[in-house]
Amino acid sequence: MGQAGLGIKSCDFQAARNNAEHHTNDISSQRLIVRRGQPFTISLHFQAPVHTFLRALKKVAFIAQTGKQPSMASGTQVTFSVSSLGDRKWWSAMVEERDDQSWTISVTTPADAIIGHYSLLLQISGRKQCLGQFTLLFNPWNREDAVFLGNEAQRREYLLNQNGLIFLGTADCIQTEPWDFGQLEEDVIDLGLSLLTVDKQMEKWGNPVHVAQVLGSLLQILKEKLVLPTAKIQTTEERALLNKRRGSAPILRQWVTGHGRPVYEGQAWVLAAVACTVLRGLGIPARVVTTFTSAQGTGGDLLVDEYYNEEGLQNGEGNRGRAWIFQTSTECWMARPALPEGYDGWQILYLSALKGDEVLEACDLVPVKAVKEGTVWLSPAVSDIFASINASCVVWRCREDGTLELTDCNTKYFGNNISTKNVDCDRREDITQNYKYPEGSSQEKKVLEKVQKYRMERKDDGIHPPSCETDDPLQLFLKAPSSLALGKNVEFSVNLLNPSDQEKEVQLAIGLQAVYYNGVLAAKLWRKKFVLTLSANSAEKISTSLFNSSFEQNLPENSFLRLTAMATHSSLPCFAQQDIAICRPHLAIEMPETAEQNQPLMALVSIHNPLDVPLEDCVISIFGRGLIHREKSYRVNSVQPRNTLHTQLKFMPVKVGCQRLTVEMDCNMFQNLTNFRTVTVVAPEPPA
């Protein structure tokens, strides 16, 4: 048979087998999704016996191409022949098995190949036939890939685990929020690559640094454009949906396609979580990190100003940044060959303000190591992040005449309890040591001196906090809870110590406010003033119980309580502060730790009502990939004041492995009370 008669009867991309070998089988078993630098196998079935056209086969080549206008110059189109020896460094094809009717061919892609959707064509003497399509991703399992991650447990966590945890709250009361990253949902890869098409430099899509920066910039644009301010929420239904966000995939779909519910400002971690999902989906190891007490908007200055009035209440903002209660970011893992040696590993996705036509340059990748070592000259972003966890807070008292007076505040430290989810378990891992040396250590002192010297050489202000030394001291200590259950009173005490030999007349102002996670004032709730006379070398304690009825009605959703105390006397005013996390009713879940596949499983859900009013219109929803096919919702009885509701829920696990059940409750008083439990689903034992 001559060359003209050569034809392919069919081509089997062996998606199920290849995807399993490339760790993408949880995405799909129908379409071929492979990782670069690792061979995959296809089978060509011919229309006639092979021996009839052996001469023609010597001229067979493959073409792999991606993008709308593939070209060899841009690297988006490559041609490679079939040989007996595959080239592991370049595109290659090698016949592994052959018979009269078919060939089994191993195709290898280079470890730095451009990622994306590819078409694979067969070329014979200029004639081309399309064999099918496949998707190529980054490969953390390949040592030659820039995203290589050597630890298998970390690869499972930062690439394949869809059950995430986001850490919220305050440095003294860290709260856990379950989150579904959903990076293995089939359309997430397509949505991520669709986002990338805005970038016209497709030849750079083999570089994970470039891909991460472009995706970060684009997601920042979508977030700024599509996340609606809470103030625009009008209806009860919209308010009920304010925080009903359980995972990244629905948000990503809404941002990219416009379909689905809009996203509102209530979840500070949305951008970090969605970025983590997209990066993991494309094969870049990623995780969400939370920093507690973070200085934002400092421009690299090592000082943050806070202003309080004579009643002890926060009074406007300074020009040198703002103290956030917590701040979330995304880290991704990769090599940085363009930087000096030592900066490979975890990189922070740093999003800056969008400026004109440079929108695709609004994201920088900052090596965590550079932040720890204070290498602030590497980029302005390093300086900003270094300041966010090492700045000092300066508190000013605003007099009625508009003048400012420095206080002796020394209670706010930035960069506390930097947290992420632990590998292979639902616990928090403290990674503060990755970002900074131990407080008070010689290494920390050395790094701070290096940064201060650099900024002084640049004649930058905002390096050293003003001196708080005084010849007429007064000491103030505020003791308050780090968390408060709704329905409970706030009990706190203020201790004043006069260590001098002189009697002091002291004015004490105590204030309670609600603030959002980003330090923005939400509401002024309560204030009180005291006039005291402190004898020489004496102390006085003031204890107060603030009834919840005096502030709960005016407490905005998703806010924190900020309790402040300011004492003024003849010298430097004293200031102290405590942020208090609000703890909503606890949703308890009791269920076995193991379950059998395709066998009924029971979970007991309980909710206690701590309030003086009933919880009505109660709906409990359960969902969990591998446990429940679709989300199930149950309307349950009202929960009377101080009573507990128990309800049993039944479902059928369908997938073997460690699965997560998430339970959510909505009612007239609360939305999105959430908790979760993990269960190990095992395959049924075969019959004897």
XYZ file of C-alpha atoms in Angstrom:
688
model
C 0.000 0.000 0.000
C 1.444 3.386 -0.944
C 1.869 6.487 1.140
C -1.311 8.083 -0.160
C -3.305 5.213 1.241
C -1.903 5.582 4.774
C -4.695 6.432 7.219
C -5.416 6.313 10.909
C -8.461 4.311 11.846
C -8.485 5.689 15.394
C -6.242 7.152 18.077
C -6.667 6.192 21.721
C -5.245 8.795 24.130
C -5.686 6.316 27.015
C -6.946 9.133 29.242
C -7.840 6.983 32.250
C -4.417 5.312 32.410
C -2.354 8.400 31.601
C -4.294 10.656 33.958
C -3.789 8.212 36.822
C -0.036 8.222 36.178
C -0.010 12.040 35.971
C -2.113 12.575 39.133
C -4.997 14.117 37.191
C -7.479 11.236 37.270
C -9.599 13.037 39.883
C -10.089 15.807 37.325
C -11.214 13.559 34.475
C -10.901 10.046 33.113
C -12.323 11.021 29.718
C -10.041 13.807 28.474
C -6.248 13.650 28.494
C -4.685 15.948 31.109
C -0.950 15.401 31.603
C 1.998 17.056 33.321
C 5.055 18.261 31.465
C 8.335 16.377 31.526
C 6.582 13.033 32.048
C 5.798 10.550 29.244
C 2.258 9.616 28.287
C 1.089 6.818 26.027
C -1.193 6.851 22.990
C -2.246 4.061 20.608
C -2.520 4.510 16.841
C -4.760 2.025 15.046
C -4.195 1.834 11.279
C -6.728 1.143 8.534
C -4.446 -1.460 6.910
C -1.603 -3.739 8.007
C 1.542 -1.795 8.834
C 3.912 -3.860 6.658
C 2.248 -2.538 3.502
C 3.579 0.990 4.047
C 6.786 0.671 6.055
C 8.616 3.133 3.766
C 6.027 5.829 4.401
C 6.293 5.397 8.128
C 9.859 6.682 8.050
C 8.449 10.094 7.169
C 5.895 10.216 9.995
C 6.126 13.116 12.462
C 3.954 14.582 15.181
C 2.965 18.216 15.573
C 1.901 19.606 18.957
C 0.456 23.096 18.947
C -1.359 25.417 21.312
C -2.996 28.833 21.064
C -4.965 30.565 18.345
C -1.927 31.266 16.156
C 0.651 28.584 16.885
C 4.132 29.114 15.530
C 7.543 27.542 15.871
C 9.060 30.969 16.601
C 6.967 31.437 19.736
C 7.379 27.843 20.869
C 3.645 27.233 20.606
C 4.128 24.743 17.762
C 6.661 21.914 17.687
C 7.319 19.115 15.229
C 9.027 15.908 16.353
C 9.632 12.562 14.693
C 9.033 9.027 15.917
C 12.284 7.357 16.920
C 13.486 4.294 18.748
C 15.053 6.461 21.466
C 12.983 9.171 23.107
C 14.554 12.506 24.045
C 13.689 13.302 27.679
C 14.779 16.931 27.286
C 12.601 17.795 24.284
C 9.379 16.826 22.585
C 9.797 13.247 21.439
C 7.891 10.116 20.469
C 9.033 6.525 20.793
C 7.303 3.334 19.653
C 6.898 1.034 22.664
C 4.801 -1.737 21.119
C 3.717 -2.565 17.575
C 1.781 -5.150 15.651
C 0.247 -5.336 12.194
C -2.655 -3.036 13.036
C -1.417 -0.638 15.704
C 1.427 1.190 17.395
C 1.696 2.114 21.057
C 3.693 5.338 21.274
C 5.222 7.068 24.296
C 5.168 10.852 23.949
C 7.439 12.985 26.143
C 7.171 16.725 26.683
C 10.006 18.922 27.980
C 9.963 19.945 31.643
C 9.832 23.615 30.633
C 7.127 23.284 27.969
C 4.431 25.908 27.577
C 1.299 24.862 29.471
C -2.152 24.984 27.911
C -4.620 23.165 25.669
C -2.823 21.345 22.839
C -3.794 19.691 19.597
C -1.751 16.651 18.525
C -1.447 16.115 14.770
C 0.117 13.366 12.658
C 2.093 14.578 9.644
C 3.100 12.417 6.682
C 4.940 14.115 3.802
C 3.168 17.405 4.407
C -0.290 15.888 4.975
C -1.700 16.439 8.471
C -4.349 14.615 10.434
C -5.560 15.783 13.858
C -5.441 12.953 16.410
C -7.067 14.832 19.269
C -6.542 17.320 22.090
C -4.806 17.209 25.445
C -4.038 19.639 28.268
C -0.507 20.142 29.581
C 0.149 21.311 33.171
C 3.125 22.104 35.390
C 4.659 19.065 37.097
C 5.786 19.244 40.765
C 6.730 15.530 40.535
C 9.466 16.206 37.953
C 12.884 17.296 39.233
C 13.547 19.298 36.071
C 10.362 21.354 36.417
C 10.686 24.770 38.068
C 7.780 23.887 40.380
C 9.315 20.620 41.596
C 8.399 19.853 45.217
C 10.346 16.979 46.708
C 8.020 15.931 49.535
C 5.157 13.625 48.509
C 2.975 14.553 51.500
C 3.354 18.228 50.584
C 2.494 17.489 46.946
C -0.698 15.764 48.080
C -1.579 18.722 50.289
C -0.622 21.662 48.087
C -1.673 20.138 44.731
C -4.336 17.491 45.250
C -6.154 18.234 48.519
C -9.342 20.152 47.872
C -10.411 20.340 51.535
C -8.840 23.498 52.878
C -8.869 25.486 56.089
C -8.711 29.265 56.322
C -7.651 30.790 59.648
C -9.458 33.904 60.834
C -10.077 35.770 64.094
C -7.448 37.504 66.195
C -3.909 36.639 67.248
C -5.286 35.603 70.663
C -8.311 33.735 69.323
C -7.657 31.988 66.015
C -10.786 30.591 64.368
C -10.990 27.943 61.648
C -13.123 28.193 58.511
C -13.512 25.123 56.253
C -12.988 25.915 52.589
C -13.420 23.880 49.414
C -10.673 24.831 46.965
C -12.161 22.655 44.207
C -9.039 22.750 42.031
C -9.794 19.275 40.656
C -13.206 20.214 39.291
C -12.853 19.770 35.548
C -13.726 23.300 34.460
C -11.303 24.974 36.910
C -8.325 24.209 34.636
C -10.255 25.584 31.668
C -11.205 28.735 33.595
C -7.597 29.269 34.673
C -6.285 28.884 31.133
C -9.101 31.085 29.867
C -7.918 33.810 32.232
C -4.376 33.442 30.919
C -5.466 34.160 27.335
C -5.688 37.854 28.263
C -1.883 37.703 28.336
C -0.516 37.836 24.802
C 2.944 36.576 25.766
C 2.051 32.938 25.377
C 5.683 32.031 24.809
C 6.190 32.752 28.553
C 3.539 30.306 29.718
C 6.223 27.762 30.450
C 7.580 30.025 33.190
C 5.601 29.580 36.447
C 6.793 32.980 37.708
C 5.187 34.718 34.735
C 2.018 32.599 34.921
C 1.562 33.260 38.656
C 2.092 37.002 38.213
C -0.397 37.237 35.343
C -3.028 35.181 37.169
C -2.583 37.215 40.347
C -3.026 40.464 38.421
C -6.108 39.218 36.547
C -7.781 37.878 39.684
C -7.107 41.197 41.395
C -8.835 42.980 38.498
C -11.841 40.634 38.681
C -12.063 41.031 42.439
C -11.943 44.834 42.237
C -14.524 44.837 39.454
C -16.957 42.177 40.634
C -16.896 42.050 44.435
C -19.812 44.223 45.523
C -19.706 46.423 48.629
C -21.885 45.223 51.478
C -23.723 48.548 51.506
C -25.469 47.639 48.252
C -27.220 44.659 49.824
C -30.901 45.501 50.159
C -33.108 42.446 50.498
C -33.299 39.806 53.203
C -32.383 37.168 50.629
C -29.245 39.075 49.646
C -28.245 39.513 53.271
C -28.685 35.771 53.786
C -26.250 35.149 50.920
C -23.673 37.646 52.171
C -21.217 35.007 53.345
C -22.613 31.886 51.713
C -19.315 31.078 50.082
C -18.072 27.567 50.756
C -15.475 27.276 48.058
C -13.401 28.854 45.321
C -14.820 27.202 42.209
C -18.261 28.916 42.239
C -16.586 32.298 42.796
C -14.128 31.691 39.960
C -16.990 30.702 37.644
C -18.929 33.841 38.549
C -15.902 36.081 38.019
C -14.896 34.565 34.676
C -18.273 33.719 33.128
C -20.646 36.058 34.961
C -22.932 33.166 35.867
C -23.959 32.511 39.452
C -24.416 34.658 42.553
C -22.364 37.854 42.854
C -19.699 38.014 45.524
C -19.968 40.521 48.354
C -17.283 41.995 50.593
C -17.552 39.869 53.745
C -14.937 37.236 53.233
C -11.477 38.699 53.407
C -9.899 35.518 52.152
C -11.797 35.168 48.847
C -9.025 36.490 46.585
C -6.289 34.471 48.317
C -8.392 31.291 48.179
C -9.368 31.672 44.510
C -5.749 32.373 43.544
C -4.675 29.254 45.443
C -7.279 27.207 43.557
C -6.211 28.419 40.110
C -2.512 27.882 40.822
C -3.067 24.362 42.165
C -5.293 23.547 39.209
C -2.512 24.451 36.751
C 0.049 22.433 38.701
C 1.760 25.057 40.888
C 1.886 24.112 44.602
C 0.036 26.784 46.581
C -1.428 27.502 50.003
C -3.367 30.239 51.796
C -1.535 31.975 54.639
C -3.017 34.201 57.356
C -1.006 36.849 59.198
C -2.516 38.133 62.435
C -2.006 41.835 63.201
C -0.667 43.016 59.868
C 0.431 46.543 58.916
C -1.027 47.384 55.517
C -0.556 50.385 53.251
C 2.664 51.548 54.903
C 4.628 51.975 51.687
C 7.460 50.159 53.405
C 7.526 52.463 56.437
C 8.185 50.708 59.728
C 5.628 52.840 61.580
C 1.823 52.782 61.659
C -0.163 55.619 63.246
C -3.430 55.155 65.144
C -5.513 58.029 66.515
C -7.876 57.948 69.489
C -9.965 60.734 70.925
C -10.213 61.758 74.553
C -13.009 59.234 75.082
C -10.694 56.384 74.107
C -12.395 55.745 70.758
C -10.629 55.370 67.428
C -10.643 58.666 65.582
C -9.772 58.519 61.886
C -6.658 57.175 60.213
C -3.084 58.246 59.784
C -1.029 58.620 56.652
C 1.223 55.713 57.574
C -0.909 52.658 56.960
C -3.440 50.768 59.018
C -3.311 47.824 61.386
C -5.360 44.899 60.088
C -6.604 42.323 62.583
C -5.756 39.605 60.079
C -4.681 39.485 56.456
C -4.679 36.563 54.036
C -2.279 35.930 51.171
C -1.296 33.165 48.766
C 2.045 31.415 48.688
C 3.229 29.367 45.719
C 6.276 27.127 45.352
C 8.821 27.481 42.547
C 12.430 28.116 41.590
C 13.586 31.699 40.988
C 16.542 31.395 38.582
C 16.436 35.112 37.722
C 17.110 36.106 41.351
C 20.300 35.704 43.384
C 20.839 32.234 44.791
C 18.805 31.225 47.821
C 15.364 32.562 46.922
C 13.769 29.382 45.562
C 10.826 27.881 47.432
C 7.743 29.639 48.796
C 6.844 32.902 47.047
C 4.186 35.364 48.234
C 1.684 36.519 45.634
C 1.839 40.261 46.319
C -0.944 42.310 44.747
C -0.380 46.040 44.340
C -2.691 48.814 43.218
C -3.878 48.650 39.609
C -2.369 51.391 37.445
C -3.495 52.270 33.940
C -2.265 49.944 31.217
C 0.065 48.051 33.521
C -2.678 45.833 34.922
C -0.828 42.616 34.116
C 2.113 43.893 36.164
C 0.063 44.499 39.320
C 1.347 41.316 40.938
C 4.823 40.564 42.212
C 6.243 37.312 43.568
C 8.131 37.890 46.796
C 10.417 35.143 48.159
C 9.537 34.408 51.783
C 13.285 34.072 52.441
C 13.835 37.661 51.265
C 11.284 38.905 53.796
C 12.905 36.992 56.641
C 16.386 38.245 55.757
C 15.224 41.836 55.203
C 16.440 41.964 51.594
C 14.218 44.987 50.959
C 16.295 46.240 48.003
C 15.211 43.215 45.982
C 11.887 44.924 45.157
C 9.457 47.433 46.705
C 7.113 44.520 47.410
C 9.691 42.935 49.741
C 9.870 46.216 51.646
C 6.064 46.366 51.966
C 5.741 42.817 53.268
C 8.688 43.218 55.629
C 7.017 46.302 57.103
C 3.686 44.489 57.409
C 5.136 42.053 59.956
C 7.867 44.170 61.582
C 6.401 47.670 61.912
C 5.807 49.500 65.188
C 2.469 51.051 66.090
C 2.395 54.669 67.298
C -0.811 55.691 69.100
C -1.771 59.348 69.292
C -4.342 61.070 71.494
C -6.377 63.676 69.637
C -7.259 66.628 71.859
C -10.444 68.606 71.345
C -8.415 71.504 69.944
C -7.038 69.253 67.205
C -3.525 68.882 68.577
C -1.918 65.463 68.867
C -0.287 63.930 71.909
C 1.873 60.820 71.879
C 0.864 57.932 74.154
C 3.062 55.271 75.680
C 1.329 52.463 73.766
C 3.502 49.387 73.559
C 0.888 46.694 73.136
C 0.642 46.000 69.396
C 3.125 43.735 67.655
C 2.809 43.004 63.964
C 3.227 39.662 62.233
C 1.829 37.279 64.830
C 0.935 33.587 64.496
C 1.412 33.415 60.723
C -0.690 30.355 59.913
C -1.566 27.833 57.235
C -3.175 24.407 57.140
C -0.976 21.563 58.296
C 0.012 18.882 55.797
C -2.228 15.803 55.846
C -4.351 16.885 58.818
C -6.984 19.473 59.759
C -4.790 21.449 62.132
C -3.062 24.813 62.053
C 0.645 25.085 61.291
C 2.456 28.144 62.616
C 4.981 29.275 59.993
C 6.004 32.564 61.629
C 9.599 31.285 61.736
C 9.603 31.274 57.903
C 8.951 35.032 57.903
C 10.930 36.398 60.844
C 13.502 35.437 63.422
C 12.405 34.947 67.051
C 11.449 38.185 68.754
C 14.358 39.616 70.719
C 16.934 37.339 69.083
C 20.284 38.568 67.798
C 19.252 37.540 64.263
C 16.116 39.702 64.444
C 18.152 42.664 65.691
C 20.674 42.236 62.880
C 17.974 42.120 60.198
C 16.154 45.181 61.576
C 19.392 47.160 61.736
C 20.149 46.216 58.123
C 16.730 47.412 56.942
C 16.894 50.606 58.994
C 20.330 51.408 57.605
C 19.096 50.896 54.049
C 16.107 53.183 54.577
C 18.231 55.849 56.279
C 20.571 55.868 53.295
C 17.537 56.559 51.140
C 16.497 59.339 53.560
C 13.215 57.577 54.282
C 11.121 58.621 57.253
C 9.151 56.206 59.358
C 11.995 54.100 60.717
C 12.194 54.577 64.472
C 9.155 55.107 66.710
C 9.261 58.292 68.833
C 10.581 57.925 72.354
C 8.009 57.246 75.071
C 10.346 57.838 77.995
C 9.004 60.115 80.754
C 10.091 61.322 84.190
C 6.533 61.055 85.505
C 5.413 57.504 84.661
C 2.014 55.880 84.985
C 1.344 52.265 84.093
C -1.917 50.927 82.687
C -2.890 47.278 82.230
C -6.062 46.079 80.500
C -7.347 42.584 81.220
C -10.125 41.396 78.915
C -11.177 38.151 77.215
C -9.781 37.310 73.787
C -13.159 35.937 72.710
C -16.781 36.394 73.658
C -19.755 34.125 73.065
C -22.853 35.916 71.825
C -25.287 36.477 74.645
C -22.511 36.880 77.205
C -21.470 40.062 79.001
C -18.034 41.614 78.521
C -16.143 41.435 81.797
C -12.879 43.324 81.998
C -10.629 45.171 84.404
C -8.212 48.091 84.198
C -5.254 48.259 86.534
C -3.510 51.581 87.109
C -0.132 51.700 88.829
C 1.492 54.861 90.107
C 5.169 54.020 90.763
C 6.122 57.593 91.648
C 6.339 59.339 95.017
C 3.733 61.874 93.935
C -0.061 61.699 94.054
C -1.654 61.682 90.586
C -4.962 62.944 89.264
C -5.927 60.588 86.432
C -8.694 60.732 83.842
C -9.520 57.249 82.528
C -11.535 56.776 79.321
C -12.709 53.288 78.318
C -14.314 52.672 74.932
C -15.831 49.747 73.055
C -16.056 49.747 69.262
C -16.750 47.313 66.454
C -14.065 47.070 63.770
C -13.772 44.997 60.610
C -10.878 42.640 59.897
C -9.065 45.403 57.980
C -9.082 47.803 60.919
C -11.892 49.978 59.551
C -14.251 51.299 62.218
C -17.673 49.625 61.993
C -19.569 51.148 64.940
C -19.079 52.995 68.227
C -20.796 50.897 70.889
C -20.030 52.158 74.386
C -17.799 54.553 76.341
C -17.290 55.684 79.918
C -15.030 58.102 81.784
C -13.581 57.946 85.283
C -11.743 60.540 87.372
C -9.345 58.966 89.875
C -6.823 60.024 92.443
C -3.890 57.652 92.770
C -1.788 57.879 95.892
C 1.983 57.690 95.613
C 3.313 54.171 94.993
C -0.185 52.722 94.790
C -2.358 50.761 92.410
C -6.049 50.780 91.665
C -8.187 48.229 89.871
C -11.455 49.024 88.104
C -13.604 46.033 87.153
C -16.616 46.355 84.872
C -19.211 44.028 83.435
C -20.738 45.365 80.247
C -24.139 43.834 79.505
C -24.477 42.355 76.024
C -27.760 44.223 75.528
C -25.791 47.470 75.453
C -23.860 46.568 72.304
C -25.080 43.393 70.550
C -27.982 45.072 68.773
C -25.567 47.460 67.058
C -22.858 44.904 66.308
C -22.301 44.615 62.524
C -21.918 41.210 60.874
C -18.341 39.891 60.675
C -16.898 42.493 63.011
C -14.698 42.334 66.097
C -14.955 44.137 69.419
C -12.125 46.529 70.203
C -11.833 47.489 73.859
C -9.554 50.437 74.605
C -8.432 52.241 77.738
C -6.660 55.621 77.847
C -5.394 57.257 81.020
C -4.274 60.904 80.963
C -2.409 62.717 83.688
C 0.288 65.357 83.952
C 2.663 63.458 81.652
C 2.515 61.023 78.739
C -0.961 59.420 78.332
C -1.176 55.645 78.759
C -3.016 53.448 76.283
C -4.003 49.776 76.104
C -6.138 47.785 73.707
C -7.677 44.309 73.350
C -9.396 42.944 70.256
C -12.146 40.452 71.065
C -13.371 37.827 68.611
C -17.112 37.142 68.592
C -17.915 33.448 68.910
C -21.231 32.451 67.403
C -23.153 29.369 68.585
C -21.246 26.127 68.096
C -22.554 23.585 65.612
C -21.555 20.182 66.984
C -21.201 17.086 64.754
C -20.928 13.524 66.009
C -20.193 10.762 63.515
C -17.941 7.680 63.179
C -14.330 8.194 62.112
C -14.611 5.435 59.503
C -17.414 4.373 57.184
C -17.984 1.794 54.463
C -18.462 2.783 50.850
C -22.077 2.673 49.628
C -23.392 1.981 53.135
C -25.616 4.402 55.123
C -23.823 6.745 57.526
C -25.481 8.730 60.334
C -24.345 12.103 61.698
C -25.801 13.749 64.800
C -25.881 17.552 64.567
C -26.527 19.686 67.661
C -26.935 23.434 68.168
C -27.334 25.247 71.495
C -29.150 28.588 71.585
C -27.384 30.914 74.052
C -29.696 33.848 73.379
C -32.813 35.081 75.117
C -34.826 34.799 71.897
C -35.646 31.683 69.833
C -33.760 30.667 66.699
C -36.437 30.375 64.021
C -36.608 29.446 60.332
C -33.761 26.984 60.911
C -32.326 25.168 57.893
C -29.432 22.693 58.104
C -27.461 21.918 54.937
C -24.899 19.158 54.468
C -22.434 18.700 51.632
C -19.201 16.873 50.987
C -17.398 15.661 47.887
C -17.343 11.852 47.845
C -19.991 11.651 50.574
C -23.081 13.325 49.130
C -23.991 13.580 45.470
C -25.706 16.936 45.850
C -26.117 19.306 48.753
C -29.022 18.346 50.999
C -31.038 20.786 53.089
C -33.391 20.054 55.983
C -35.817 22.427 57.681
C -35.724 21.785 61.434
C -37.604 22.985 64.489
C -37.039 26.313 66.176
C -34.513 26.346 69.017
C -35.925 27.926 72.159
C -33.779 30.190 74.376
C -31.116 28.268 76.330
C -32.222 25.017 74.674
C -30.340 22.570 72.443
C -31.568 21.072 69.177
C -30.437 17.589 68.114
C -31.088 16.206 64.637
C -29.869 13.068 62.858
C -28.826 13.169 59.220
C -28.331 10.173 56.935
C -26.243 9.920 53.769
C -24.363 7.381 51.648
C -20.562 7.705 51.112
C -19.655 6.920 47.506
C -15.889 7.486 47.267
C -13.105 5.681 49.102
C -10.587 7.809 51.006
C -10.511 10.634 53.531
C -13.602 12.765 52.927
C -14.960 15.875 54.608
C -18.555 16.457 55.692
C -19.458 20.136 56.064
C -22.616 21.116 57.945
C -24.090 24.593 57.749
C -27.040 26.137 59.575
C -29.008 29.277 58.735
C -31.736 30.851 60.871
C -33.340 34.215 61.561
C -30.534 35.259 63.925
C -27.444 33.806 62.195
C -26.244 32.858 58.766
C -23.615 30.268 57.885
C -22.963 28.620 61.222
C -20.489 26.045 59.938
C -18.552 23.050 61.168
C -16.964 19.988 59.588
C -15.784 16.468 60.304
C -13.574 14.122 58.327
C -14.343 10.467 57.799
C -12.252 7.707 56.243
C -14.350 5.779 53.741
C -13.139 2.218 53.140
C -14.068 -0.195 50.355
C -16.392 -3.038 51.342
C -14.707 -6.346 52.031
C -15.149 -8.836 49.160
C -17.462 -11.730 49.942
C -15.739 -14.853 51.229
